[in-house]
């Protein structure tokens, strides 16, 4: 029996790395620069095939815009300044972006870890919350 897929949320400032950058890069990127130890622990827990919401943070746009999958598990290299990375590949854009304010209003998302640990750039997403967010956003391209 195979390992079950885990779900995550990865935050990025659009001016640093946007969904458009992700797609323009052949869909593949090294997800690095995470300094917080708890967020690094979450990155280290990721496995190939896990799915992650791609979340734009910042003052103007706090919303889920797409989905990426983990293609390479945690690794370190000389460029990381003591940190590490996972590699991710774009799966698809949300059919409709899901805004943070909209998520906070939804009763089905009460207790979502993003609301409790809002400063972390990487957080786990329970399957029920993943499904609810996908429902709100009409799914994502490539979710068939």
mmCIF file with all atom_site columns, C-alpha atoms in Angstrom:
data_model
loop_
_atom_site.group_PDB
_atom_site.id
_atom_site.type_symbol
_atom_site.label_atom_id
_atom_site.label_alt_id
_atom_site.label_comp_id
_atom_site.label_asym_id
_atom_site.label_entity_id
_atom_site.label_seq_id
_atom_site.pdbx_PDB_ins_code
_atom_site.Cartn_x
_atom_site.Cartn_y
_atom_site.Cartn_z
_atom_site.occupancy
_atom_site.B_iso_or_equiv
_atom_site.pdbx_formal_charge
_atom_site.auth_seq_id
_atom_site.auth_comp_id
_atom_site.auth_asym_id
_atom_site.auth_atom_id
_atom_site.pdbx_PDB_model_num
ATOM 1   C CA . UNK A 1 1   ? 0.000   0.000  0.000   1.00 0.00 ? 1   UNK A CA 1
ATOM 2   C CA . UNK A 1 2   ? 1.262   3.467  -0.878  1.00 0.00 ? 2   UNK A CA 1
ATOM 3   C CA . UNK A 1 3   ? 1.764   6.346  1.456   1.00 0.00 ? 3   UNK A CA 1
ATOM 4   C CA . UNK A 1 4   ? -1.164  8.736  1.642   1.00 0.00 ? 4   UNK A CA 1
ATOM 5   C CA . UNK A 1 5   ? -0.796  12.230 0.268   1.00 0.00 ? 5   UNK A CA 1
ATOM 6   C CA . UNK A 1 6   ? -0.255  14.975 2.830   1.00 0.00 ? 6   UNK A CA 1
ATOM 7   C CA . UNK A 1 7   ? -1.362  18.553 2.274   1.00 0.00 ? 7   UNK A CA 1
ATOM 8   C CA . UNK A 1 8   ? 0.426   21.830 2.966   1.00 0.00 ? 8   UNK A CA 1
ATOM 9   C CA . UNK A 1 9   ? 0.283   25.558 2.391   1.00 0.00 ? 9   UNK A CA 1
ATOM 10  C CA . UNK A 1 10  ? 3.341   27.494 1.183   1.00 0.00 ? 10  UNK A CA 1
ATOM 11  C CA . UNK A 1 11  ? 3.357   31.273 1.522   1.00 0.00 ? 11  UNK A CA 1
ATOM 12  C CA . UNK A 1 12  ? 5.249   33.639 -0.703  1.00 0.00 ? 12  UNK A CA 1
ATOM 13  C CA . UNK A 1 13  ? 5.252   37.373 -1.253  1.00 0.00 ? 13  UNK A CA 1
ATOM 14  C CA . UNK A 1 14  ? 4.175   37.912 -4.879  1.00 0.00 ? 14  UNK A CA 1
ATOM 15  C CA . UNK A 1 15  ? 6.947   40.465 -5.411  1.00 0.00 ? 15  UNK A CA 1
ATOM 16  C CA . UNK A 1 16  ? 9.501   37.821 -4.285  1.00 0.00 ? 16  UNK A CA 1
ATOM 17  C CA . UNK A 1 17  ? 8.074   34.763 -6.086  1.00 0.00 ? 17  UNK A CA 1
ATOM 18  C CA . UNK A 1 18  ? 4.619   34.822 -7.651  1.00 0.00 ? 18  UNK A CA 1
ATOM 19  C CA . UNK A 1 19  ? 2.444   32.165 -9.242  1.00 0.00 ? 19  UNK A CA 1
ATOM 20  C CA . UNK A 1 20  ? 3.377   33.708 -12.580 1.00 0.00 ? 20  UNK A CA 1
ATOM 21  C CA . UNK A 1 21  ? 7.081   33.216 -11.719 1.00 0.00 ? 21  UNK A CA 1
ATOM 22  C CA . UNK A 1 22  ? 6.355   29.603 -10.766 1.00 0.00 ? 22  UNK A CA 1
ATOM 23  C CA . UNK A 1 23  ? 4.643   28.891 -14.076 1.00 0.00 ? 23  UNK A CA 1
ATOM 24  C CA . UNK A 1 24  ? 7.234   30.784 -16.135 1.00 0.00 ? 24  UNK A CA 1
ATOM 25  C CA . UNK A 1 25  ? 9.998   28.706 -14.575 1.00 0.00 ? 25  UNK A CA 1
ATOM 26  C CA . UNK A 1 26  ? 8.742   25.572 -16.304 1.00 0.00 ? 26  UNK A CA 1
ATOM 27  C CA . UNK A 1 27  ? 6.562   25.077 -13.259 1.00 0.00 ? 27  UNK A CA 1
ATOM 28  C CA . UNK A 1 28  ? 9.517   23.832 -11.180 1.00 0.00 ? 28  UNK A CA 1
ATOM 29  C CA . UNK A 1 29  ? 11.231  25.674 -8.343  1.00 0.00 ? 29  UNK A CA 1
ATOM 30  C CA . UNK A 1 30  ? 13.400  25.229 -5.302  1.00 0.00 ? 30  UNK A CA 1
ATOM 31  C CA . UNK A 1 31  ? 11.378  26.284 -2.236  1.00 0.00 ? 31  UNK A CA 1
ATOM 32  C CA . UNK A 1 32  ? 14.046  27.721 0.034   1.00 0.00 ? 32  UNK A CA 1
ATOM 33  C CA . UNK A 1 33  ? 14.765  30.700 2.264   1.00 0.00 ? 33  UNK A CA 1
ATOM 34  C CA . UNK A 1 34  ? 12.643  29.364 5.130   1.00 0.00 ? 34  UNK A CA 1
ATOM 35  C CA . UNK A 1 35  ? 14.414  30.335 8.366   1.00 0.00 ? 35  UNK A CA 1
ATOM 36  C CA . UNK A 1 36  ? 11.790  29.604 11.020  1.00 0.00 ? 36  UNK A CA 1
ATOM 37  C CA . UNK A 1 37  ? 12.565  26.256 12.678  1.00 0.00 ? 37  UNK A CA 1
ATOM 38  C CA . UNK A 1 38  ? 8.909   25.149 12.875  1.00 0.00 ? 38  UNK A CA 1
ATOM 39  C CA . UNK A 1 39  ? 8.357   25.955 9.194   1.00 0.00 ? 39  UNK A CA 1
ATOM 40  C CA . UNK A 1 40  ? 11.584  24.069 8.347   1.00 0.00 ? 40  UNK A CA 1
ATOM 41  C CA . UNK A 1 41  ? 10.297  21.094 10.338  1.00 0.00 ? 41  UNK A CA 1
ATOM 42  C CA . UNK A 1 42  ? 7.175   21.091 8.177   1.00 0.00 ? 42  UNK A CA 1
ATOM 43  C CA . UNK A 1 43  ? 9.292   21.255 4.995   1.00 0.00 ? 43  UNK A CA 1
ATOM 44  C CA . UNK A 1 44  ? 11.353  18.314 6.268   1.00 0.00 ? 44  UNK A CA 1
ATOM 45  C CA . UNK A 1 45  ? 8.113   16.341 6.735   1.00 0.00 ? 45  UNK A CA 1
ATOM 46  C CA . UNK A 1 46  ? 7.101   16.687 3.087   1.00 0.00 ? 46  UNK A CA 1
ATOM 47  C CA . UNK A 1 47  ? 7.248   13.713 0.747   1.00 0.00 ? 47  UNK A CA 1
ATOM 48  C CA . UNK A 1 48  ? 7.295   13.425 -3.013  1.00 0.00 ? 48  UNK A CA 1
ATOM 49  C CA . UNK A 1 49  ? 3.749   13.717 -4.314  1.00 0.00 ? 49  UNK A CA 1
ATOM 50  C CA . UNK A 1 50  ? 2.420   15.807 -1.418  1.00 0.00 ? 50  UNK A CA 1
ATOM 51  C CA . UNK A 1 51  ? 0.249   18.722 -2.552  1.00 0.00 ? 51  UNK A CA 1
ATOM 52  C CA . UNK A 1 52  ? 0.643   22.337 -1.427  1.00 0.00 ? 52  UNK A CA 1
ATOM 53  C CA . UNK A 1 53  ? -1.519  25.378 -1.787  1.00 0.00 ? 53  UNK A CA 1
ATOM 54  C CA . UNK A 1 54  ? 0.481   28.249 -3.289  1.00 0.00 ? 54  UNK A CA 1
ATOM 55  C CA . UNK A 1 55  ? -0.474  31.249 -1.153  1.00 0.00 ? 55  UNK A CA 1
ATOM 56  C CA . UNK A 1 56  ? 0.268   34.883 -1.962  1.00 0.00 ? 56  UNK A CA 1
ATOM 57  C CA . UNK A 1 57  ? 0.945   36.783 1.254   1.00 0.00 ? 57  UNK A CA 1
ATOM 58  C CA . UNK A 1 58  ? 1.564   40.478 1.788   1.00 0.00 ? 58  UNK A CA 1
ATOM 59  C CA . UNK A 1 59  ? -0.470  43.564 2.429   1.00 0.00 ? 59  UNK A CA 1
ATOM 60  C CA . UNK A 1 60  ? -2.411  43.636 -0.852  1.00 0.00 ? 60  UNK A CA 1
ATOM 61  C CA . UNK A 1 61  ? -3.128  40.013 -1.661  1.00 0.00 ? 61  UNK A CA 1
ATOM 62  C CA . UNK A 1 62  ? -3.587  37.253 0.894   1.00 0.00 ? 62  UNK A CA 1
ATOM 63  C CA . UNK A 1 63  ? -5.023  34.385 -1.077  1.00 0.00 ? 63  UNK A CA 1
ATOM 64  C CA . UNK A 1 64  ? -4.542  30.893 -2.427  1.00 0.00 ? 64  UNK A CA 1
ATOM 65  C CA . UNK A 1 65  ? -3.809  31.113 -6.128  1.00 0.00 ? 65  UNK A CA 1
ATOM 66  C CA . UNK A 1 66  ? -2.632  27.633 -7.134  1.00 0.00 ? 66  UNK A CA 1
ATOM 67  C CA . UNK A 1 67  ? -1.414  24.165 -6.232  1.00 0.00 ? 67  UNK A CA 1
ATOM 68  C CA . UNK A 1 68  ? 2.089   22.689 -6.459  1.00 0.00 ? 68  UNK A CA 1
ATOM 69  C CA . UNK A 1 69  ? 3.350   19.184 -5.770  1.00 0.00 ? 69  UNK A CA 1
ATOM 70  C CA . UNK A 1 70  ? 6.548   18.172 -4.012  1.00 0.00 ? 70  UNK A CA 1
ATOM 71  C CA . UNK A 1 71  ? 9.018   16.688 -6.503  1.00 0.00 ? 71  UNK A CA 1
ATOM 72  C CA . UNK A 1 72  ? 12.116  16.506 -4.284  1.00 0.00 ? 72  UNK A CA 1
ATOM 73  C CA . UNK A 1 73  ? 12.184  16.049 -0.524  1.00 0.00 ? 73  UNK A CA 1
ATOM 74  C CA . UNK A 1 74  ? 14.192  18.187 1.916   1.00 0.00 ? 74  UNK A CA 1
ATOM 75  C CA . UNK A 1 75  ? 17.821  18.717 0.976   1.00 0.00 ? 75  UNK A CA 1
ATOM 76  C CA . UNK A 1 76  ? 20.617  21.141 1.781   1.00 0.00 ? 76  UNK A CA 1
ATOM 77  C CA . UNK A 1 77  ? 23.297  22.618 -0.431  1.00 0.00 ? 77  UNK A CA 1
ATOM 78  C CA . UNK A 1 78  ? 26.005  25.244 -0.198  1.00 0.00 ? 78  UNK A CA 1
ATOM 79  C CA . UNK A 1 79  ? 23.677  28.048 -1.340  1.00 0.00 ? 79  UNK A CA 1
ATOM 80  C CA . UNK A 1 80  ? 21.262  27.651 1.569   1.00 0.00 ? 80  UNK A CA 1
ATOM 81  C CA . UNK A 1 81  ? 23.186  29.376 4.400   1.00 0.00 ? 81  UNK A CA 1
ATOM 82  C CA . UNK A 1 82  ? 22.365  26.568 6.811   1.00 0.00 ? 82  UNK A CA 1
ATOM 83  C CA . UNK A 1 83  ? 18.827  26.165 5.555   1.00 0.00 ? 83  UNK A CA 1
ATOM 84  C CA . UNK A 1 84  ? 17.392  23.710 3.125   1.00 0.00 ? 84  UNK A CA 1
ATOM 85  C CA . UNK A 1 85  ? 14.738  23.326 0.506   1.00 0.00 ? 85  UNK A CA 1
ATOM 86  C CA . UNK A 1 86  ? 12.206  21.132 -1.220  1.00 0.00 ? 86  UNK A CA 1
ATOM 87  C CA . UNK A 1 87  ? 11.506  21.259 -4.942  1.00 0.00 ? 87  UNK A CA 1
ATOM 88  C CA . UNK A 1 88  ? 7.950   21.845 -6.120  1.00 0.00 ? 88  UNK A CA 1
ATOM 89  C CA . UNK A 1 89  ? 6.213   21.764 -9.480  1.00 0.00 ? 89  UNK A CA 1
ATOM 90  C CA . UNK A 1 90  ? 3.103   23.681 -10.503 1.00 0.00 ? 90  UNK A CA 1
ATOM 91  C CA . UNK A 1 91  ? 0.043   21.455 -10.786 1.00 0.00 ? 91  UNK A CA 1
ATOM 92  C CA . UNK A 1 92  ? -2.478  24.138 -11.633 1.00 0.00 ? 92  UNK A CA 1
ATOM 93  C CA . UNK A 1 93  ? -4.013  27.475 -10.896 1.00 0.00 ? 93  UNK A CA 1
ATOM 94  C CA . UNK A 1 94  ? -7.101  27.705 -8.683  1.00 0.00 ? 94  UNK A CA 1
ATOM 95  C CA . UNK A 1 95  ? -10.185 28.079 -10.838 1.00 0.00 ? 95  UNK A CA 1
ATOM 96  C CA . UNK A 1 96  ? -11.084 30.954 -8.529  1.00 0.00 ? 96  UNK A CA 1
ATOM 97  C CA . UNK A 1 97  ? -8.603  32.439 -6.047  1.00 0.00 ? 97  UNK A CA 1
ATOM 98  C CA . UNK A 1 98  ? -9.561  31.941 -2.399  1.00 0.00 ? 98  UNK A CA 1
ATOM 99  C CA . UNK A 1 99  ? -9.018  35.052 -0.321  1.00 0.00 ? 99  UNK A CA 1
ATOM 100 C CA . UNK A 1 100 ? -7.973  34.918 3.352   1.00 0.00 ? 100 UNK A CA 1
ATOM 101 C CA . UNK A 1 101 ? -10.978 37.006 4.436   1.00 0.00 ? 101 UNK A CA 1
ATOM 102 C CA . UNK A 1 102 ? -13.308 34.595 2.638   1.00 0.00 ? 102 UNK A CA 1
ATOM 103 C CA . UNK A 1 103 ? -11.664 31.612 4.362   1.00 0.00 ? 103 UNK A CA 1
ATOM 104 C CA . UNK A 1 104 ? -12.019 33.254 7.777   1.00 0.00 ? 104 UNK A CA 1
ATOM 105 C CA . UNK A 1 105 ? -15.756 33.772 7.206   1.00 0.00 ? 105 UNK A CA 1
ATOM 106 C CA . UNK A 1 106 ? -16.372 30.127 6.276   1.00 0.00 ? 106 UNK A CA 1
ATOM 107 C CA . UNK A 1 107 ? -17.689 28.034 9.175   1.00 0.00 ? 107 UNK A CA 1
ATOM 108 C CA . UNK A 1 108 ? -16.194 24.887 7.615   1.00 0.00 ? 108 UNK A CA 1
ATOM 109 C CA . UNK A 1 109 ? -12.686 26.312 8.099   1.00 0.00 ? 109 UNK A CA 1
ATOM 110 C CA . UNK A 1 110 ? -12.915 27.058 11.842  1.00 0.00 ? 110 UNK A CA 1
ATOM 111 C CA . UNK A 1 111 ? -9.664  25.900 13.440  1.00 0.00 ? 111 UNK A CA 1
ATOM 112 C CA . UNK A 1 112 ? -7.620  26.040 10.222  1.00 0.00 ? 112 UNK A CA 1
ATOM 113 C CA . UNK A 1 113 ? -3.944  26.199 11.252  1.00 0.00 ? 113 UNK A CA 1
ATOM 114 C CA . UNK A 1 114 ? -3.299  29.170 8.945   1.00 0.00 ? 114 UNK A CA 1
ATOM 115 C CA . UNK A 1 115 ? -5.435  31.287 11.277  1.00 0.00 ? 115 UNK A CA 1
ATOM 116 C CA . UNK A 1 116 ? -3.599  30.069 14.399  1.00 0.00 ? 116 UNK A CA 1
ATOM 117 C CA . UNK A 1 117 ? -0.045  30.152 13.055  1.00 0.00 ? 117 UNK A CA 1
ATOM 118 C CA . UNK A 1 118 ? -0.406  33.063 10.669  1.00 0.00 ? 118 UNK A CA 1
ATOM 119 C CA . UNK A 1 119 ? 3.278   34.054 10.806  1.00 0.00 ? 119 UNK A CA 1
ATOM 120 C CA . UNK A 1 120 ? 4.582   30.696 9.537   1.00 0.00 ? 120 UNK A CA 1
ATOM 121 C CA . UNK A 1 121 ? 5.444   30.451 5.845   1.00 0.00 ? 121 UNK A CA 1
ATOM 122 C CA . UNK A 1 122 ? 4.763   26.702 5.740   1.00 0.00 ? 122 UNK A CA 1
ATOM 123 C CA . UNK A 1 123 ? 1.822   25.022 7.489   1.00 0.00 ? 123 UNK A CA 1
ATOM 124 C CA . UNK A 1 124 ? 0.129   21.624 7.267   1.00 0.00 ? 124 UNK A CA 1
ATOM 125 C CA . UNK A 1 125 ? -3.428  21.464 5.923   1.00 0.00 ? 125 UNK A CA 1
ATOM 126 C CA . UNK A 1 126 ? -5.822  18.802 7.167   1.00 0.00 ? 126 UNK A CA 1
ATOM 127 C CA . UNK A 1 127 ? -7.587  16.870 4.393   1.00 0.00 ? 127 UNK A CA 1
ATOM 128 C CA . UNK A 1 128 ? -11.015 18.241 5.362   1.00 0.00 ? 128 UNK A CA 1
ATOM 129 C CA . UNK A 1 129 ? -9.736  21.823 5.122   1.00 0.00 ? 129 UNK A CA 1
ATOM 130 C CA . UNK A 1 130 ? -8.005  21.044 1.807   1.00 0.00 ? 130 UNK A CA 1
ATOM 131 C CA . UNK A 1 131 ? -11.260 19.715 0.368   1.00 0.00 ? 131 UNK A CA 1
ATOM 132 C CA . UNK A 1 132 ? -13.268 22.683 1.659   1.00 0.00 ? 132 UNK A CA 1
ATOM 133 C CA . UNK A 1 133 ? -10.824 25.234 0.199   1.00 0.00 ? 133 UNK A CA 1
ATOM 134 C CA . UNK A 1 134 ? -10.838 23.395 -3.129  1.00 0.00 ? 134 UNK A CA 1
ATOM 135 C CA . UNK A 1 135 ? -14.642 23.479 -3.046  1.00 0.00 ? 135 UNK A CA 1
ATOM 136 C CA . UNK A 1 136 ? -14.664 27.235 -2.371  1.00 0.00 ? 136 UNK A CA 1
ATOM 137 C CA . UNK A 1 137 ? -12.197 27.819 -5.222  1.00 0.00 ? 137 UNK A CA 1
ATOM 138 C CA . UNK A 1 138 ? -13.925 25.508 -7.672  1.00 0.00 ? 138 UNK A CA 1
ATOM 139 C CA . UNK A 1 139 ? -10.896 23.196 -7.621  1.00 0.00 ? 139 UNK A CA 1
ATOM 140 C CA . UNK A 1 140 ? -7.695  23.763 -9.536  1.00 0.00 ? 140 UNK A CA 1
ATOM 141 C CA . UNK A 1 141 ? -6.524  23.128 -13.071 1.00 0.00 ? 141 UNK A CA 1
ATOM 142 C CA . UNK A 1 142 ? -5.292  19.538 -13.272 1.00 0.00 ? 142 UNK A CA 1
ATOM 143 C CA . UNK A 1 143 ? -7.364  18.200 -10.343 1.00 0.00 ? 143 UNK A CA 1
ATOM 144 C CA . UNK A 1 144 ? -9.207  15.639 -12.439 1.00 0.00 ? 144 UNK A CA 1
#
